[in-house]
XYZ file of C-alpha atoms in Angstrom:
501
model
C 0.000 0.000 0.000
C 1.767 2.995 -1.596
C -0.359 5.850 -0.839
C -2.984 6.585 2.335
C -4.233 9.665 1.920
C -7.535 11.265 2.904
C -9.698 13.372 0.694
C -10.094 16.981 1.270
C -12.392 18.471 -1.712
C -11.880 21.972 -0.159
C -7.953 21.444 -0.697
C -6.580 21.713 -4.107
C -5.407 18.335 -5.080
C -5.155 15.655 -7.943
C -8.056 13.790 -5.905
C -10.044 16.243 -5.262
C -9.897 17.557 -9.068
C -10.566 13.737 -10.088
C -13.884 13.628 -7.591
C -15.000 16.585 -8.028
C -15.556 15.885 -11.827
C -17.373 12.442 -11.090
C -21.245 12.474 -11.195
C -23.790 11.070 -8.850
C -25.090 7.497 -9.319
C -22.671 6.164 -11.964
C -20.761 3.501 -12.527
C -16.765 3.501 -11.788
C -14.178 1.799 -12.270
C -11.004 2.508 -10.197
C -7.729 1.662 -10.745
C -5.261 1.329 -7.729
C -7.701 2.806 -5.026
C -5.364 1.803 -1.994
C -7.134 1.987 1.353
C -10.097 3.324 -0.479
C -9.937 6.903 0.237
C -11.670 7.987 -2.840
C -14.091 4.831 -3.166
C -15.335 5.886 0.231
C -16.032 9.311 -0.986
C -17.788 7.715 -4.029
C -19.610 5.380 -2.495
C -20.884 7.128 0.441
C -22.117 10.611 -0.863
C -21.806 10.356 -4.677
C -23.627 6.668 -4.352
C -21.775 5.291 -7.330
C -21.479 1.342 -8.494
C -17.727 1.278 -7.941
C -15.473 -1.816 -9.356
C -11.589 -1.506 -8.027
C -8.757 -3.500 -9.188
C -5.653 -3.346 -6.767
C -2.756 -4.710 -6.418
C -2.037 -4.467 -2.580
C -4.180 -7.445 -0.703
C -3.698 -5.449 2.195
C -4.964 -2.378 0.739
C -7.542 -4.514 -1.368
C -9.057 -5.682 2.340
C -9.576 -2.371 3.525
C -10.742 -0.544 0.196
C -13.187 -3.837 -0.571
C -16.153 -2.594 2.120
C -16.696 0.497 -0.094
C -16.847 -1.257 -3.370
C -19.460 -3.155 -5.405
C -16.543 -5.664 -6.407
C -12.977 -5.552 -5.807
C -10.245 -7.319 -8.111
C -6.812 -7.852 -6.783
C -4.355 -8.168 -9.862
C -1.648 -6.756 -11.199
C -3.034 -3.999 -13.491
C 0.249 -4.119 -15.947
C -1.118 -8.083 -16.321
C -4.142 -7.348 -18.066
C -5.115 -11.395 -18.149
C -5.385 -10.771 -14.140
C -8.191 -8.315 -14.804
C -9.736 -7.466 -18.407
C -11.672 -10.184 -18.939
C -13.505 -9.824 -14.717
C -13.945 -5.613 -15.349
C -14.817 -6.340 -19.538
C -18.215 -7.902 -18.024
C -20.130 -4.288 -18.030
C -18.923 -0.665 -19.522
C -18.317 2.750 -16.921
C -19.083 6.375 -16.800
C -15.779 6.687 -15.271
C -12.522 5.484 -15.516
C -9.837 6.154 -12.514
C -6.353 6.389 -12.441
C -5.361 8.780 -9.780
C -1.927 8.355 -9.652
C -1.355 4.690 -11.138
C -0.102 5.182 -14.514
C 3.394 6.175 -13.536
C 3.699 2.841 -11.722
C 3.325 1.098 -14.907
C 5.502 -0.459 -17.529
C 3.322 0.021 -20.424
C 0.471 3.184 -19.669
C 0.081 3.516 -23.095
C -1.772 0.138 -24.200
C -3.355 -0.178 -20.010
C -5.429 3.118 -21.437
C -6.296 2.149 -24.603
C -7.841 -1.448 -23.029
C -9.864 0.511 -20.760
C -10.928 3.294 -23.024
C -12.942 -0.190 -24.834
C -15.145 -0.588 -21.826
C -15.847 3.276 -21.541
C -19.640 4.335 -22.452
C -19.886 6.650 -25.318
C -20.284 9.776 -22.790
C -18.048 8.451 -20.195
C -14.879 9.491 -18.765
C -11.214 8.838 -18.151
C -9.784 10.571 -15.766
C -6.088 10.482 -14.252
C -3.574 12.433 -12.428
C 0.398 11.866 -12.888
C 3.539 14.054 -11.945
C 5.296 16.108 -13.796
C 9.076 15.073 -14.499
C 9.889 18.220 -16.069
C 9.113 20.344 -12.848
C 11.911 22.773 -11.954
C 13.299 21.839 -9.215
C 14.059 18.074 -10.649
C 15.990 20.168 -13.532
C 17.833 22.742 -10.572
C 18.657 19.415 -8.871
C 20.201 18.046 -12.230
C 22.348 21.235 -12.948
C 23.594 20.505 -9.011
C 24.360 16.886 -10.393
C 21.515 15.297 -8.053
C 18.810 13.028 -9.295
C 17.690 11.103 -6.062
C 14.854 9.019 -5.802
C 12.655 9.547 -2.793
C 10.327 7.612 -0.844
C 7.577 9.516 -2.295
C 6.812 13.035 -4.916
C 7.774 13.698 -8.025
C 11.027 11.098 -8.065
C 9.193 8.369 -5.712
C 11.447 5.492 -6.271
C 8.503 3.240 -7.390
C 7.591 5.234 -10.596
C 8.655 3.373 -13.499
C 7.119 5.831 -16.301
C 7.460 9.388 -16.378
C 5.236 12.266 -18.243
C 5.667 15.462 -19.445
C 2.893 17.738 -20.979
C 4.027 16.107 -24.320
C 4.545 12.897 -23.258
C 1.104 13.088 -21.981
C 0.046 14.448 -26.024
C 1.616 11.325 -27.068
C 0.188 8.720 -25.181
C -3.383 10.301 -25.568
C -2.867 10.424 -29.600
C -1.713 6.787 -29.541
C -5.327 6.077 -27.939
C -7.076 8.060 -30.119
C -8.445 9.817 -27.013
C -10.359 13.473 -27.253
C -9.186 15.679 -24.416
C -11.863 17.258 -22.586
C -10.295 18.678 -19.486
C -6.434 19.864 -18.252
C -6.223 20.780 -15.045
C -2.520 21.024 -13.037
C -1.800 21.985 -9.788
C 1.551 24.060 -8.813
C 4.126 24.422 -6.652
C 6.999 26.003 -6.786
C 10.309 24.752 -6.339
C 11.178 25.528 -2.609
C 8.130 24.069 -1.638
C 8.726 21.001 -3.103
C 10.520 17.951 -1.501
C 13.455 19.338 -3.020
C 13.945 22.269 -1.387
C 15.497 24.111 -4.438
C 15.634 28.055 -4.567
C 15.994 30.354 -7.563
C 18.387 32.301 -5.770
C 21.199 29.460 -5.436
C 21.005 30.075 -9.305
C 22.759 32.888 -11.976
C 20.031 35.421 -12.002
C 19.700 34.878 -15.467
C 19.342 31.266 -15.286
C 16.902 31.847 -12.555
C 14.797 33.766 -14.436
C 14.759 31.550 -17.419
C 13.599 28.772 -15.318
C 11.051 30.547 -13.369
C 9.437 31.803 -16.744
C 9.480 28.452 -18.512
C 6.082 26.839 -19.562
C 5.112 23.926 -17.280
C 8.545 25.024 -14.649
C 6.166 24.968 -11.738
C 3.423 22.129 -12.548
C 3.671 19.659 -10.032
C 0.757 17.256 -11.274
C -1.464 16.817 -14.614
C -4.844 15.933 -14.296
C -6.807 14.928 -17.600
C -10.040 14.037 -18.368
C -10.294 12.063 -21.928
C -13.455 10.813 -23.822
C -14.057 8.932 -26.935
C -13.614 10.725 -29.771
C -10.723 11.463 -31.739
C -7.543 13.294 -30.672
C -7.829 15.482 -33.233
C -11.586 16.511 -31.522
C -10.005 17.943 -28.237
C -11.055 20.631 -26.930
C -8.291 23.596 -27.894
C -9.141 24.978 -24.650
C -7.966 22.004 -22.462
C -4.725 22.427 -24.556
C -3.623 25.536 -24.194
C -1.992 27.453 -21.664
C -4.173 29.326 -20.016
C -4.255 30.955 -16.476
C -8.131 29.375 -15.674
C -6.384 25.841 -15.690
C -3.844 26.576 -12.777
C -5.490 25.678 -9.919
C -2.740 26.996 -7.860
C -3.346 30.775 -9.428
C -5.930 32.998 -7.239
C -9.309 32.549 -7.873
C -12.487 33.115 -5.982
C -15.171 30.433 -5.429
C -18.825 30.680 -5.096
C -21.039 27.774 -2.943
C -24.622 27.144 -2.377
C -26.534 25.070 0.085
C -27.411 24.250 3.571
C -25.301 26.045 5.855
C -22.698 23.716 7.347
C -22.849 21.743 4.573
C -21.198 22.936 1.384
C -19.789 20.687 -1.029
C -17.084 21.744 -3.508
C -18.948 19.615 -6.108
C -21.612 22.591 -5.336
C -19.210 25.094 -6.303
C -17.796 26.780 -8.972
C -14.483 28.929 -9.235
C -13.491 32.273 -11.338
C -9.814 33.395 -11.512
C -9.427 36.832 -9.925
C -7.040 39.768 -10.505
C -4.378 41.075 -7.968
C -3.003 44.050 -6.970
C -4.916 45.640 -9.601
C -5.937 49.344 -8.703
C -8.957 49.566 -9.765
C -12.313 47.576 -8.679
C -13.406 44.566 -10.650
C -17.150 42.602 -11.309
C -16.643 39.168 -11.043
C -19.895 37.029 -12.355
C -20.409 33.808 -11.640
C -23.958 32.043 -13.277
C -25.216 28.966 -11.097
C -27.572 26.553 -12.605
C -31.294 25.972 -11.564
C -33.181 24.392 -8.952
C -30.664 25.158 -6.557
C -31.487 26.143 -3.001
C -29.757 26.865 0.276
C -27.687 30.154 1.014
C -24.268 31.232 -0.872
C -21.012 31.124 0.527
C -18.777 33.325 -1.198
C -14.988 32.410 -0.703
C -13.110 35.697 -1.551
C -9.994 34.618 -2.534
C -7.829 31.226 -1.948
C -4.492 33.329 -1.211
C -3.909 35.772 1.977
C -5.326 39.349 0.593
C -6.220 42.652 0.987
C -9.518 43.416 -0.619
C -12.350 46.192 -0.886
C -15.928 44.779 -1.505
C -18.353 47.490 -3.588
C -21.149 45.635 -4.316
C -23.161 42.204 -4.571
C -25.760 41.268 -6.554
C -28.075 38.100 -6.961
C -30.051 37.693 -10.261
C -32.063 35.806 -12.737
C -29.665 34.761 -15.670
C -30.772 36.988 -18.384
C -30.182 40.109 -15.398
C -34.429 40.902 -15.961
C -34.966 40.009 -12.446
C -32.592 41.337 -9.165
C -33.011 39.046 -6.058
C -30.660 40.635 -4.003
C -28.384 43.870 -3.933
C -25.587 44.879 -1.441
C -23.849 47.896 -0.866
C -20.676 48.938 0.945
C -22.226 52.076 2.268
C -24.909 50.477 3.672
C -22.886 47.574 5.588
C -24.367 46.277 8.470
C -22.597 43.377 11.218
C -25.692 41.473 10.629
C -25.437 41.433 6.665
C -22.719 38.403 6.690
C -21.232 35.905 8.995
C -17.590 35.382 8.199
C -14.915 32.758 8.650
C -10.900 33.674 8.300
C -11.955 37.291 7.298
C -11.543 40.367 8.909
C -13.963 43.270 7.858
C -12.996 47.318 8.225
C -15.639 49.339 7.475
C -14.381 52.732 6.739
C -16.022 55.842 5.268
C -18.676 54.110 3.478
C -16.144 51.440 2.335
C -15.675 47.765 3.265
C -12.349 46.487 3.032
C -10.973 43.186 4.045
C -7.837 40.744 4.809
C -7.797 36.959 4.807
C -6.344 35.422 7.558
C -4.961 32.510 5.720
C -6.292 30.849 2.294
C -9.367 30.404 3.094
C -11.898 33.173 4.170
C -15.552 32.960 3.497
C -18.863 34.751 4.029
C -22.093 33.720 3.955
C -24.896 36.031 2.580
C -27.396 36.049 5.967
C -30.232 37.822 4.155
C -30.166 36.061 1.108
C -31.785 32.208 0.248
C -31.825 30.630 -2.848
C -35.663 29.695 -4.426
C -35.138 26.323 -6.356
C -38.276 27.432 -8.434
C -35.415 29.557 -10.250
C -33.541 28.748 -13.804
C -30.738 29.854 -12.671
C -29.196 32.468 -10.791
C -26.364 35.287 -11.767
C -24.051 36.604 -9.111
C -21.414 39.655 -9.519
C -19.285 40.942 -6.780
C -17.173 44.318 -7.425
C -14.170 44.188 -5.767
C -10.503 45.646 -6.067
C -7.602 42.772 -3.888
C -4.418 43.187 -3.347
C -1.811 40.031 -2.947
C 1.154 42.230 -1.711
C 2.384 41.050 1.978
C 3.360 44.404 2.215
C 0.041 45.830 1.567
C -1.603 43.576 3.583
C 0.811 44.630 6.425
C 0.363 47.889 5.785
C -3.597 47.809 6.081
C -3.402 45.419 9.601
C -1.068 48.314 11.214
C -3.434 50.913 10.385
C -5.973 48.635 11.795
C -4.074 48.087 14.968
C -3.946 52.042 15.198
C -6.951 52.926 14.889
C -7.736 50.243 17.471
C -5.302 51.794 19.994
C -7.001 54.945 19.210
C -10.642 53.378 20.055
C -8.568 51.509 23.150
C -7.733 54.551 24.523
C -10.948 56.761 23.728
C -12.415 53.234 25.780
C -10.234 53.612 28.304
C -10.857 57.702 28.756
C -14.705 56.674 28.826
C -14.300 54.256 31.194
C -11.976 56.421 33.431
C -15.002 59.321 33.253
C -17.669 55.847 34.418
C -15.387 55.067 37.095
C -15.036 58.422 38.811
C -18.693 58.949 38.021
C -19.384 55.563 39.359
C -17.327 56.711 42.603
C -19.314 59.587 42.898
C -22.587 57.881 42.663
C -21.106 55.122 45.372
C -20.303 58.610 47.677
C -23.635 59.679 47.032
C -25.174 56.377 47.291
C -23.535 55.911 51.252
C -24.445 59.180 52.032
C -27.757 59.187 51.287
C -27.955 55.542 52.987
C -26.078 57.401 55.649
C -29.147 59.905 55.790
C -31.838 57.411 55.500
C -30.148 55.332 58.972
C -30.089 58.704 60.318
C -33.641 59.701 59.676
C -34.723 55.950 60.784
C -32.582 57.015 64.129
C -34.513 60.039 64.503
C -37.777 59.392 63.895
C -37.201 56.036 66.516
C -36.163 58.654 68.875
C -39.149 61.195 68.143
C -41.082 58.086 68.441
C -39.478 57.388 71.862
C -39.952 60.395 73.082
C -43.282 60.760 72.363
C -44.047 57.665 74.086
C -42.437 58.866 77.090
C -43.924 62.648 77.153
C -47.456 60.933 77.405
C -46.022 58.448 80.308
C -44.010 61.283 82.209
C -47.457 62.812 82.008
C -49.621 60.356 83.133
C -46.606 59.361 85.785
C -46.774 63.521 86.673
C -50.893 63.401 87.267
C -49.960 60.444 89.258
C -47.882 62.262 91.732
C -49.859 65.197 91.925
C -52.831 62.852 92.668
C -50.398 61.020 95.252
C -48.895 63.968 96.539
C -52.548 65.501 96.837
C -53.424 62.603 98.788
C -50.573 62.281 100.656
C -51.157 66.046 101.261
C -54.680 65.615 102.640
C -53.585 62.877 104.628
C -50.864 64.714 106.548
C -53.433 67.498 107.061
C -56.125 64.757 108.685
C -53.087 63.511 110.670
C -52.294 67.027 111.704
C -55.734 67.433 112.875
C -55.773 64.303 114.221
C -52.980 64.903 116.426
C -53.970 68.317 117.367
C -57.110 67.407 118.605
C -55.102 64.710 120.722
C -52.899 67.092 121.564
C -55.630 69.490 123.337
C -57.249 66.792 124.926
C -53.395 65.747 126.221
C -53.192 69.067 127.439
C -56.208 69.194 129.315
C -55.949 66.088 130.410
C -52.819 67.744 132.068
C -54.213 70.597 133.625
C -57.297 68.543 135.023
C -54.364 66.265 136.508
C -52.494 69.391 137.739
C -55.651 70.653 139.498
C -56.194 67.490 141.017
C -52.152 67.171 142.220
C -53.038 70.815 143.647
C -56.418 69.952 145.659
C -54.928 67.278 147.059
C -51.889 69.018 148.573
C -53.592 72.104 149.508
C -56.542 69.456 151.345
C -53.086 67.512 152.420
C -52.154 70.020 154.319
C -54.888 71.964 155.698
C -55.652 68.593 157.649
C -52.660 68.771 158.832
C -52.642 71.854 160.297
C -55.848 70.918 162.030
């Protein structure tokens, strides 16, 4: 088992080109599927009949649960499997990167191309032996195989664009797609740079056709060579899927599907705003995600606008002056509004924002959308636009921080205040306790006061009856004296006139 991979159909790759071009419900046949990372796909949301011929057991095992029949042979031994995958013809025909492991490519695709139906498809993905950075190594004296890339030690066929030509003319196959992806050299397992170079020998090789195409992918029908499409065989900047482009999707939120997509390059560093229109087919529903730009930008968004195909009927109409938060929710994308304009910077390669006041009638034919925009690739710029940003956000920072200075004294006043006037009320409650107090006491200090004065009064009248009382025993003590005295005197007086007698 060469290759493991999984499938990513938002990442640019040759599998996610090669899936993204197969159709719901068909038949497929797939050659070299490995641990079935793109059979999975296949089977589980495209629902397709998939037959798989591998070479791996191992890999055969594990691949086998997500196809309808799986053949383990040795593909460059066509007696192993012709005869078993002749049984029945395909819509699709796989080789995502097989054909370079084969002696003989050339008559493998012409068997195949046999059991293809008159509409269907072959489809494969191969490296590119004439990339750069295998020649840079060569002018260093290197060619080293590796364990895996462009010079992965079990390739056994190499292409170039016109290799490629040849084997497709020998088959008497019509090209109907050429997509590539890029890289360029220092990215690359090799590691090369441009600078280790002659400047003009740099230069040369950085503007030579096909110097950065890491991987061909090519879709081939019935038909004639000589029918292809002169479109798939030029040059031309649409077919890099490495160059900047920006990418309209539509459905469900949470659930967009690149095969739900579709992709228009885009112009940077370009001055001056640009309308972008993308058309979408009918009987599509859901909300639109548009994806900006697949590189790290600097952008200014005028104006969107949703409508019918033939522009008779507008659906929906955006405007940078009228920007509202609420008008988009946004992923890897940071929006400035700024004196009626909206700019914006990615935060990596892929920002997105979904219209929030906009859904999609499947009644429609079809739908129209244009975006005016101006972006700008330079790091530089983009620099240059996050440290204004980080300015002006000081600037609001402090102005916050002034504010919030002003609230905090205010809010000190207002807690002086506040304890002061709590202050007031315990003092009031205080008082009118006391008040209260005291007026309960004033009426019992005068009920206590009648009570003396009606105890002293009585205490009064009773001294005065005890004074009378004891003067009238007092006279009657006294007379009782002088009746004693007279009777002490009578008897000494009559004591001693007997005597003398």
């Amino acid at each position: 088992m060469k290759y493991d991979v999984t499938v990513d159909l938002a990442k640019k790759s040759s599998h996610s080109i090669i899936l993204s071009q197969v159709s719901r419900g068909k038949k497929v046949l797939e050659f070299g599927p490995a641990s079935g990372y793109m059979t999975k796909y296949m089977k589980e949301r495209l629902n397709c009949r998939i037959t798989a011929v591998e070479l791996d057991p191992l890999a055969a095992r594990l691949a086998e649960k997500y196809s309808d029949k799986m053949i383990v042979a040795n593909i460059d031994n066509e007696e192993e499997w012709l005869l078993e995958v002749s049984k029945e013809t395909y819509d699709f025909i796989l080789f995502a990167d097989v054909l370079e492991h084969l002696r003989n490519p050339f008559e493998v695709l012409r068997k195949v191309a046999e059991i293809l139906e008159p509409n269907g498809s072959i489809i494969f993905s191969v490296p590119n032996v004439s990339h750069n950075s295998i020649i840079m190594d060569l002018m260093m004296g290197k060619f080293d195989y590796r364990s895996e890339g462009l010079l992965d030690s079990t390739h056994i066929h190499f292409f170039t664009r016109k290799t490629i030509l040849g084997m497709l003319e020998y088959t008497d196959l019509k090209v109907l797609d050429w997509n590539v992806t890029q890289r360029r050299p220092e990215t690359t397992e090799f590691k090369q740079d441009y600078r280790n170079f002659p400047r003009d020998v740099g230069k040369f090789l950085e503007d030579r056709e096909d110097g950065h195409i890491y991987q061909h992918i090519v879709t081939v029908q019935k038909g004639g060579f000589l029918n292809s499409s002169p479109d798939a065989l030029r040059r031309l900047p649409e077919n890099y899927l490495d160059s900047p482009y920006f990418q309209v999707y539509w459905g469900n939120e949470g659930f967009f599907d690149e095969l739900k997509s579709t992709r228009v390059p885009i112009d940077l560093n370009r001055s001056q705003l640009i309308s972008y229109s993308v058309v979408l087919p009918g009987n599509i529903q859901g909300k639109l995600r548009l994806d900006l730009a697949n590189v790290p930008v600097l952008g200014e968004i005028e104006r969107i606008q949703v409508e019918s195909r033939d522009s008779e009927k507008r659906y929906y109409c955006w405007d940078a002056a009228a920007y509202q938060k609420s008008d988009f929710k946004c992923e890897n994308l940071i929006l400035e509004p700024f004196q009626g304009k909206l700019y914006f910077v990615s935060a990596n390669d892929d920002p997105s924002l979904i219209l929030n006041h906009f859904t999609l009638d499947p009644d429609e034919d079809g739908f129209k959308i244009s975006i005016e925009m101006k972006l700008n690739g330079s790091i530089n710029g983009i620099i240059n636009f996050l440290s204004q940003r980080v300015l002006r956000l000081e600037e609001e920072c402090k102005e916050l921080k002034e504010q919030n200075n002003v609230l905090i004294s205010k809010s000190s006043i207002d807690d002086k205040l506040t304890q002061m006037l709590t202050t007031l009320e315990t003092h009031q409650k205080h008082t009118d306790e006391l008040f209260l107090k005291i007026n309960n006491g004033s009426e019992q200090l005068h009920d206590d006061i009648d009570q003396g004065f009606k105890n002293m009064t009585s205490s009064l009248n009773a001294t005065k009856a005890l004074e009378l009382e004891l003067s009238t025993s007092l006279v009657e003590v006294i007379n009782k004296l002088d009746e004693i005295k007279s009777s002490v005197e009578r008897s000494i007086l009559k004591k001693f006139f007997y005597r003398d007698r």
